[in-house]
Amino acid sequence: MAIIGVGMTKFGRLQDRSLLDLLADASWSAIKDAHAEDTNFDSIYVGNMSSGKLNNQSAVASALVDRLNLIPASADRIENGPASGGSAIAVGYKTIKSGLSKVILIVGGEKMTHVSSATSTEVVSSMTHPLAEKIHGVTLPSFAAMLARLYSQKYGLTDSQRLQVAIKNHSNGLLNPYAHFQKEISLEKALSSPIIADPLRLYDCCPRSDGAAALILMNAELAESYTNTPVYISGSGQATDLHIVHERPDPLKLNAVKIAAEKTFLQANLTPKDVDIIELHDAFSILEFVQAEQCGFFEDGTYAKALEEGIVARNGELPVNVSGGLKARGHPLGATGVAQACEIVWHLQNKAGPRQVKDPKVGFTCNFGGFGNNVVTHLFSKDVKN
Amino acid sequence: MAIIGVGMTKFGRLQDRSLLDLLADASWSAIKDAHAEDTNFDSIYVGNMSSGKLNNQSAVASALVDRLNLIPASADRIENGPASGGSAIAVGYKTIKSGLSKVILIVGGEKMTHVSSATSTEVVSSMTHPLAEKIHGVTLPSFAAMLARLYSQKYGLTDSQRLQVAIKNHSNGLLNPYAHFQKEISLEKALSSPIIADPLRLYDCCPRSDGAAALILMNAELAESYTNTPVYISGSGQATDLHIVHERPDPLKLNAVKIAAEKTFLQANLTPKDVDIIELHDAFSILEFVQAEQCGFFEDGTYAKALEEGIVARNGELPVNVSGGLKARGHPLGATGVAQACEIVWHLQNKAGPRQVKDPKVGFTCNFGGFGNNVVTHLFSKDVKN
């Protein structure tokens, strides 16, 4: 099946737009990009984590379908924590495969900067285990810090090496007009930024952002009458892992990442060697290391070398997070999985402007829910229909 | 595709169980009913409206898949207000149809009696339009009251006629061990119960309930090795309508109900005349009237006569809400759509005990989201594979 249009709002602190405004803005951009203004949509899926707690609104999908004049299309919200966007794409993928829908709008979004950081931390923490984790005050940054410590102990990763992710991703974000941050940062600045959860510093962590991203999914035959540059979804994988992080036999092995990626490659009949561009879920710098390795792109413990050698730089052999990643593009929870797909689509269509990667054929995304206990990965191809 | 097992918790005020407990209890019952204890599940879908606001928890699907030891199955929460359960079934239906999953657990649930009725009213109202409706204090009971007035003006429905729904459904609930209320009520008691939103009285309204319901969905071939009494989903339809109720050209015409039902019958190649048993979304008595008519079972304005003649009674030609409906079985928001399916499955399997309807072949459910702006309907058959 094919993606025939994508659209995004700028990510950042968007004080004058409501959640519904953001979802509608991104949707309209995607509909316009697809030249689908007069198309009848069968279904819309909204990826959103916490409209209830953050925006005091439920049934946002029903509200959006009305706002977009897409009635009577079916409309549902798909929630899988910060991987809600990836899950919305996965549900859309299955729906097109079922033959029951031919044209689907998928939109992910979150509006969260209007609440205090204490409130948003509380909301994000509400996906940890209520009795084994949340009650003790564990937050997502603290889990990431523990992962960083384990990884450093095992592979000798230094703070300077780890923060290269932030430097690379900020450098990429500089060229992305949709990014929350469009500025480069120095190693010195990163190393002297405040500790958030030892050893992680401010520049190891993504910001809180508002924003939305959307795409139009169609069955491949129909897509040909809409665009000459369809991008095919060639694999869609999702996997879960133990909820309680300390119960995992080896917390460094993010098994859901590994299994989701394997399923996705198997489905697409592709291997990591076929991939030309990658978007990973670097909510914390260390996650880019572990995901890149668990997905099969690099041997365990070697991602620092890939960074050092420029392999994953924008102009490298296998660029990672050319969008700026969650670190610089920002992380409006439910939007992220869809924004990752938008970035890949733009590169495969040669529409990524000054940050365009040279002639990529296959792109990969990893959207990370919970602390790695519900992960969604996708493969996108320029040529392969699936 | 086939349902091979169903399970429910009792509905009611369940003070000693958390949301996750309820979801797990219902899931285990369904797994046991399906003899699927050793089966690998591909996906689970959780229908739940407001875990964030009511239970301070997000990503409940990820938590549940761990609790049930169904890792690494994919897990997502599907939210469509009080029709979240119906939507979870609809997404599961598409997923099986896609061929990408063979075995799916669908579970709907809500835990809401632990908060004040003011809080739960606020949560339920959060699906109305924020600027055109909610800000003015409109609640779901007030919408239902306006619908009841319009219907009464047009068709001359009296309070006594309207409350026959409550009397019938309480009479049915008496025989349902899972029902929130197991007691009959008299017309006198119903007519003298307090006004909630004029003309609706207490006995026109469903209670707030805790509870969960689950079912196991499989592709039809695989199902044959699990059960001799599979129940097939032969149609799954969903439709949306204008969000703002006063913008609808005729608020009495619940267009989403009509369109969803038509899609469902078309898909199943069945007509309303083929249906033997119906579960409708009687959150308010008047909704049973309008849904029964809009779905095509009765001419507009004639449902009072059907009630009077006993046609929709448990032993009538076309029994409606034999479970007790939302009025007596209760209405734990996200659970309701799945509980409706459970009731139909039990009757089609001849397992409904003292409330068993005689030899039904085809059952129909209507799950009503928003104030009718996102509706999910299903057809279930004993014989027809689809």
PDB file of N, CA, C and O in Angstrom, chain B residues 129-176:
ATOM      1  N   HIS B 129     -18.646  18.982  22.230  1.00  0.00           N
ATOM      2  CA  HIS B 129     -17.815  20.014  21.597  1.00  0.00           C
ATOM      3  C   HIS B 129     -17.361  21.037  22.642  1.00  0.00           C
ATOM      4  O   HIS B 129     -18.189  21.628  23.342  1.00  0.00           O
ATOM      5  N   PRO B 130     -16.039  21.253  22.762  1.00  0.00           N
ATOM      6  CA  PRO B 130     -15.527  22.105  23.843  1.00  0.00           C
ATOM      7  C   PRO B 130     -16.093  23.527  23.819  1.00  0.00           C
ATOM      8  O   PRO B 130     -16.394  24.089  24.870  1.00  0.00           O
ATOM      9  N   LEU B 131     -16.265  24.093  22.626  1.00  0.00           N
ATOM     10  CA  LEU B 131     -16.684  25.491  22.550  1.00  0.00           C
ATOM     11  C   LEU B 131     -18.176  25.659  22.325  1.00  0.00           C
ATOM     12  O   LEU B 131     -18.786  26.599  22.835  1.00  0.00           O
ATOM     13  N   ALA B 132     -18.771  24.731  21.584  1.00  0.00           N
ATOM     14  CA  ALA B 132     -20.195  24.905  21.258  1.00  0.00           C
ATOM     15  C   ALA B 132     -21.097  24.239  22.289  1.00  0.00           C
ATOM     16  O   ALA B 132     -22.284  24.558  22.372  1.00  0.00           O
ATOM     17  N   GLU B 133     -20.553  23.292  23.046  1.00  0.00           N
ATOM     18  CA  GLU B 133     -21.427  22.525  23.942  1.00  0.00           C
ATOM     19  C   GLU B 133     -20.908  22.512  25.391  1.00  0.00           C
ATOM     20  O   GLU B 133     -21.541  23.033  26.292  1.00  0.00           O
ATOM     21  N   LYS B 134     -19.726  21.942  25.580  1.00  0.00           N
ATOM     22  CA  LYS B 134     -19.252  21.687  26.948  1.00  0.00           C
ATOM     23  C   LYS B 134     -19.189  22.960  27.780  1.00  0.00           C
ATOM     24  O   LYS B 134     -19.573  22.983  28.952  1.00  0.00           O
ATOM     25  N   ILE B 135     -18.693  24.025  27.160  1.00  0.00           N
ATOM     26  CA  ILE B 135     -18.506  25.289  27.869  1.00  0.00           C
ATOM     27  C   ILE B 135     -19.830  25.825  28.419  1.00  0.00           C
ATOM     28  O   ILE B 135     -19.861  26.572  29.398  1.00  0.00           O
ATOM     29  N   HIS B 136     -20.939  25.413  27.801  1.00  0.00           N
ATOM     30  CA  HIS B 136     -22.252  25.885  28.257  1.00  0.00           C
ATOM     31  C   HIS B 136     -22.889  24.955  29.284  1.00  0.00           C
ATOM     32  O   HIS B 136     -24.018  25.183  29.704  1.00  0.00           O
ATOM     33  N   GLY B 137     -22.169  23.896  29.638  1.00  0.00           N
ATOM     34  CA  GLY B 137     -22.680  23.019  30.688  1.00  0.00           C
ATOM     35  C   GLY B 137     -23.581  21.907  30.194  1.00  0.00           C
ATOM     36  O   GLY B 137     -24.222  21.216  30.989  1.00  0.00           O
ATOM     37  N   VAL B 138     -23.633  21.724  28.885  1.00  0.00           N
ATOM     38  CA  VAL B 138     -24.463  20.633  28.362  1.00  0.00           C
ATOM     39  C   VAL B 138     -23.844  19.291  28.740  1.00  0.00           C
ATOM     40  O   VAL B 138     -22.638  19.109  28.614  1.00  0.00           O
ATOM     41  N   THR B 139     -24.666  18.366  29.201  1.00  0.00           N
ATOM     42  CA  THR B 139     -24.177  17.028  29.525  1.00  0.00           C
ATOM     43  C   THR B 139     -24.919  16.009  28.660  1.00  0.00           C
ATOM     44  O   THR B 139     -25.875  16.360  27.954  1.00  0.00           O
ATOM     45  N   LEU B 140     -24.507  14.757  28.748  1.00  0.00           N
ATOM     46  CA  LEU B 140     -25.167  13.729  27.951  1.00  0.00           C
ATOM     47  C   LEU B 140     -26.639  13.561  28.341  1.00  0.00           C
ATOM     48  O   LEU B 140     -27.499  13.434  27.461  1.00  0.00           O
ATOM     49  N   PRO B 141     -26.987  13.557  29.638  1.00  0.00           N
ATOM     50  CA  PRO B 141     -28.410  13.456  29.989  1.00  0.00           C
ATOM     51  C   PRO B 141     -29.236  14.593  29.379  1.00  0.00           C
ATOM     52  O   PRO B 141     -30.381  14.386  28.957  1.00  0.00           O
ATOM     53  N   SER B 142     -28.653  15.786  29.292  1.00  0.00           N
ATOM     54  CA  SER B 142     -29.452  16.889  28.740  1.00  0.00           C
ATOM     55  C   SER B 142     -29.674  16.713  27.239  1.00  0.00           C
ATOM     56  O   SER B 142     -30.740  17.032  26.720  1.00  0.00           O
ATOM     57  N   PHE B 143     -28.656  16.176  26.523  1.00  0.00           N
ATOM     58  CA  PHE B 143     -28.884  15.866  25.101  1.00  0.00           C
ATOM     59  C   PHE B 143     -29.990  14.831  24.948  1.00  0.00           C
ATOM     60  O   PHE B 143     -30.859  14.940  24.082  1.00  0.00           O
ATOM     61  N   ALA B 144     -29.941  13.806  25.797  1.00  0.00           N
ATOM     62  CA  ALA B 144     -30.941  12.740  25.704  1.00  0.00           C
ATOM     63  C   ALA B 144     -32.337  13.297  26.014  1.00  0.00           C
ATOM     64  O   ALA B 144     -33.331  12.907  25.392  1.00  0.00           O
ATOM     65  N   ALA B 145     -32.390  14.233  26.969  1.00  0.00           N
ATOM     66  CA  ALA B 145     -33.670  14.834  27.325  1.00  0.00           C
ATOM     67  C   ALA B 145     -34.238  15.613  26.141  1.00  0.00           C
ATOM     68  O   ALA B 145     -35.445  15.546  25.856  1.00  0.00           O
ATOM     69  N   MET B 146     -33.354  16.335  25.447  1.00  0.00           N
ATOM     70  CA  MET B 146     -33.839  17.101  24.283  1.00  0.00           C
ATOM     71  C   MET B 146     -34.326  16.165  23.184  1.00  0.00           C
ATOM     72  O   MET B 146     -35.317  16.421  22.517  1.00  0.00           O
ATOM     73  N   LEU B 147     -33.624  15.037  23.027  1.00  0.00           N
ATOM     74  CA  LEU B 147     -34.053  14.043  22.037  1.00  0.00           C
ATOM     75  C   LEU B 147     -35.425  13.484  22.426  1.00  0.00           C
ATOM     76  O   LEU B 147     -36.312  13.318  21.574  1.00  0.00           O
ATOM     77  N   ALA B 148     -35.593  13.202  23.711  1.00  0.00           N
ATOM     78  CA  ALA B 148     -36.869  12.654  24.191  1.00  0.00           C
ATOM     79  C   ALA B 148     -38.005  13.647  23.946  1.00  0.00           C
ATOM     80  O   ALA B 148     -39.111  13.277  23.523  1.00  0.00           O
ATOM     81  N   ARG B 149     -37.737  14.941  24.184  1.00  0.00           N
ATOM     82  CA  ARG B 149     -38.777  15.962  23.935  1.00  0.00           C
ATOM     83  C   ARG B 149     -39.160  16.010  22.457  1.00  0.00           C
ATOM     84  O   ARG B 149     -40.338  16.044  22.106  1.00  0.00           O
ATOM     85  N   LEU B 150     -38.134  16.044  21.596  1.00  0.00           N
ATOM     86  CA  LEU B 150     -38.409  16.092  20.155  1.00  0.00           C
ATOM     87  C   LEU B 150     -39.224  14.884  19.717  1.00  0.00           C
ATOM     88  O   LEU B 150     -40.189  15.001  18.951  1.00  0.00           O
ATOM     89  N   TYR B 151     -38.805  13.704  20.196  1.00  0.00           N
ATOM     90  CA  TYR B 151     -39.481  12.463  19.810  1.00  0.00           C
ATOM     91  C   TYR B 151     -40.929  12.483  20.299  1.00  0.00           C
ATOM     92  O   TYR B 151     -41.858  12.105  19.584  1.00  0.00           O
ATOM     93  N   SER B 152     -41.108  12.954  21.531  1.00  0.00           N
ATOM     94  CA  SER B 152     -42.463  12.984  22.111  1.00  0.00           C
ATOM     95  C   SER B 152     -43.355  13.954  21.351  1.00  0.00           C
ATOM     96  O   SER B 152     -44.532  13.670  21.093  1.00  0.00           O
ATOM     97  N   GLN B 153     -42.764  15.122  21.010  1.00  0.00           N
ATOM     98  CA  GLN B 153     -43.535  16.103  20.232  1.00  0.00           C
ATOM     99  C   GLN B 153     -43.983  15.525  18.893  1.00  0.00           C
ATOM    100  O   GLN B 153     -45.096  15.725  18.440  1.00  0.00           O
ATOM    101  N   LYS B 154     -43.087  14.778  18.255  1.00  0.00           N
ATOM    102  CA  LYS B 154     -43.379  14.274  16.913  1.00  0.00           C
ATOM    103  C   LYS B 154     -44.301  13.054  16.939  1.00  0.00           C
ATOM    104  O   LYS B 154     -45.178  12.914  16.098  1.00  0.00           O
ATOM    105  N   TYR B 155     -44.063  12.156  17.915  1.00  0.00           N
ATOM    106  CA  TYR B 155     -44.785  10.876  17.878  1.00  0.00           C
ATOM    107  C   TYR B 155     -45.738  10.685  19.056  1.00  0.00           C
ATOM    108  O   TYR B 155     -46.337   9.620  19.213  1.00  0.00           O
ATOM    109  N   GLY B 156     -45.835  11.685  19.937  1.00  0.00           N
ATOM    110  CA  GLY B 156     -46.773  11.578  21.052  1.00  0.00           C
ATOM    111  C   GLY B 156     -46.388  10.566  22.121  1.00  0.00           C
ATOM    112  O   GLY B 156     -47.248  10.053  22.845  1.00  0.00           O
ATOM    113  N   LEU B 157     -45.098  10.291  22.232  1.00  0.00           N
ATOM    114  CA  LEU B 157     -44.641   9.331  23.251  1.00  0.00           C
ATOM    115  C   LEU B 157     -44.883   9.885  24.652  1.00  0.00           C
ATOM    116  O   LEU B 157     -44.524  11.023  24.952  1.00  0.00           O
ATOM    117  N   THR B 158     -45.462   9.071  25.520  1.00  0.00           N
ATOM    118  CA  THR B 158     -45.689   9.516  26.904  1.00  0.00           C
ATOM    119  C   THR B 158     -44.571   9.013  27.815  1.00  0.00           C
ATOM    120  O   THR B 158     -43.809   8.113  27.451  1.00  0.00           O
ATOM    121  N   ASP B 159     -44.505   9.593  29.019  1.00  0.00           N
ATOM    122  CA  ASP B 159     -43.513   9.142  29.996  1.00  0.00           C
ATOM    123  C   ASP B 159     -43.685   7.649  30.285  1.00  0.00           C
ATOM    124  O   ASP B 159     -42.706   6.904  30.375  1.00  0.00           O
ATOM    125  N   SER B 160     -44.933   7.240  30.438  1.00  0.00           N
ATOM    126  CA  SER B 160     -45.197   5.828  30.762  1.00  0.00           C
ATOM    127  C   SER B 160     -44.712   4.910  29.642  1.00  0.00           C
ATOM    128  O   SER B 160     -44.149   3.840  29.901  1.00  0.00           O
ATOM    129  N   GLN B 161     -44.954   5.328  28.407  1.00  0.00           N
ATOM    130  CA  GLN B 161     -44.493   4.506  27.278  1.00  0.00           C
ATOM    131  C   GLN B 161     -42.970   4.436  27.235  1.00  0.00           C
ATOM    132  O   GLN B 161     -42.387   3.394  26.989  1.00  0.00           O
ATOM    133  N   ARG B 162     -42.340   5.608  27.464  1.00  0.00           N
ATOM    134  CA  ARG B 162     -40.878   5.664  27.379  1.00  0.00           C
ATOM    135  C   ARG B 162     -40.251   4.779  28.458  1.00  0.00           C
ATOM    136  O   ARG B 162     -39.284   4.064  28.205  1.00  0.00           O
ATOM    137  N   LEU B 163     -40.821   4.818  29.641  1.00  0.00           N
ATOM    138  CA  LEU B 163     -40.226   4.077  30.752  1.00  0.00           C
ATOM    139  C   LEU B 163     -40.436   2.570  30.660  1.00  0.00           C
ATOM    140  O   LEU B 163     -39.870   1.804  31.441  1.00  0.00           O
ATOM    141  N   GLN B 164     -41.245   2.142  29.682  1.00  0.00           N
ATOM    142  CA  GLN B 164     -41.381   0.692  29.451  1.00  0.00           C
ATOM    143  C   GLN B 164     -40.023   0.062  29.107  1.00  0.00           C
ATOM    144  O   GLN B 164     -39.798  -1.122  29.353  1.00  0.00           O
ATOM    145  N   VAL B 165     -39.134   0.841  28.516  1.00  0.00           N
ATOM    146  CA  VAL B 165     -37.788   0.333  28.221  1.00  0.00           C
ATOM    147  C   VAL B 165     -37.083  -0.061  29.514  1.00  0.00           C
ATOM    148  O   VAL B 165     -36.480  -1.136  29.626  1.00  0.00           O
ATOM    149  N   ALA B 166     -37.179   0.810  30.511  1.00  0.00           N
ATOM    150  CA  ALA B 166     -36.524   0.531  31.787  1.00  0.00           C
ATOM    151  C   ALA B 166     -37.139  -0.695  32.456  1.00  0.00           C
ATOM    152  O   ALA B 166     -36.426  -1.549  33.008  1.00  0.00           O
ATOM    153  N   ILE B 167     -38.452  -0.785  32.391  1.00  0.00           N
ATOM    154  CA  ILE B 167     -39.140  -1.922  33.024  1.00  0.00           C
ATOM    155  C   ILE B 167     -38.738  -3.231  32.349  1.00  0.00           C
ATOM    156  O   ILE B 167     -38.388  -4.210  33.013  1.00  0.00           O
ATOM    157  N   LYS B 168     -38.754  -3.237  31.008  1.00  0.00           N
ATOM    158  CA  LYS B 168     -38.341  -4.438  30.265  1.00  0.00           C
ATOM    159  C   LYS B 168     -36.885  -4.795  30.579  1.00  0.00           C
ATOM    160  O   LYS B 168     -36.567  -5.958  30.865  1.00  0.00           O
ATOM    161  N   ASN B 169     -36.007  -3.800  30.540  1.00  0.00           N
ATOM    162  CA  ASN B 169     -34.583  -4.114  30.689  1.00  0.00           C
ATOM    163  C   ASN B 169     -34.247  -4.546  32.118  1.00  0.00           C
ATOM    164  O   ASN B 169     -33.399  -5.417  32.323  1.00  0.00           O
ATOM    165  N   HIS B 170     -34.911  -3.961  33.099  1.00  0.00           N
ATOM    166  CA  HIS B 170     -34.717  -4.436  34.478  1.00  0.00           C
ATOM    167  C   HIS B 170     -35.232  -5.865  34.625  1.00  0.00           C
ATOM    168  O   HIS B 170     -34.618  -6.687  35.321  1.00  0.00           O
ATOM    169  N   SER B 171     -36.339  -6.157  33.973  1.00  0.00           N
ATOM    170  CA  SER B 171     -36.887  -7.512  34.040  1.00  0.00           C
ATOM    171  C   SER B 171     -35.890  -8.510  33.440  1.00  0.00           C
ATOM    172  O   SER B 171     -35.688  -9.612  33.954  1.00  0.00           O
ATOM    173  N   ASN B 172     -35.224  -8.102  32.363  1.00  0.00           N
ATOM    174  CA  ASN B 172     -34.199  -8.968  31.773  1.00  0.00           C
ATOM    175  C   ASN B 172     -32.960  -9.075  32.664  1.00  0.00           C
ATOM    176  O   ASN B 172     -32.384 -10.147  32.832  1.00  0.00           O
ATOM    177  N   GLY B 173     -32.556  -7.942  33.215  1.00  0.00           N
ATOM    178  CA  GLY B 173     -31.349  -7.916  34.053  1.00  0.00           C
ATOM    179  C   GLY B 173     -31.470  -8.839  35.260  1.00  0.00           C
ATOM    180  O   GLY B 173     -30.472  -9.392  35.746  1.00  0.00           O
ATOM    181  N   LEU B 174     -32.719  -9.021  35.724  1.00  0.00           N
ATOM    182  CA  LEU B 174     -32.973  -9.912  36.864  1.00  0.00           C
ATOM    183  C   LEU B 174     -32.412 -11.301  36.605  1.00  0.00           C
ATOM    184  O   LEU B 174     -31.989 -12.008  37.536  1.00  0.00           O
ATOM    185  N   LEU B 175     -32.363 -11.696  35.340  1.00  0.00           N
ATOM    186  CA  LEU B 175     -31.915 -13.051  34.980  1.00  0.00           C
ATOM    187  C   LEU B 175     -30.452 -13.089  34.534  1.00  0.00           C
ATOM    188  O   LEU B 175     -29.963 -14.124  34.095  1.00  0.00           O
ATOM    189  N   ASN B 176     -29.768 -11.942  34.612  1.00  0.00           N
ATOM    190  CA  ASN B 176     -28.375 -11.892  34.140  1.00  0.00           C
ATOM    191  C   ASN B 176     -27.423 -11.744  35.329  1.00  0.00           C
ATOM    192  O   ASN B 176     -27.353 -10.680  35.947  1.00  0.00           O
TER     193      ASN B 176
END
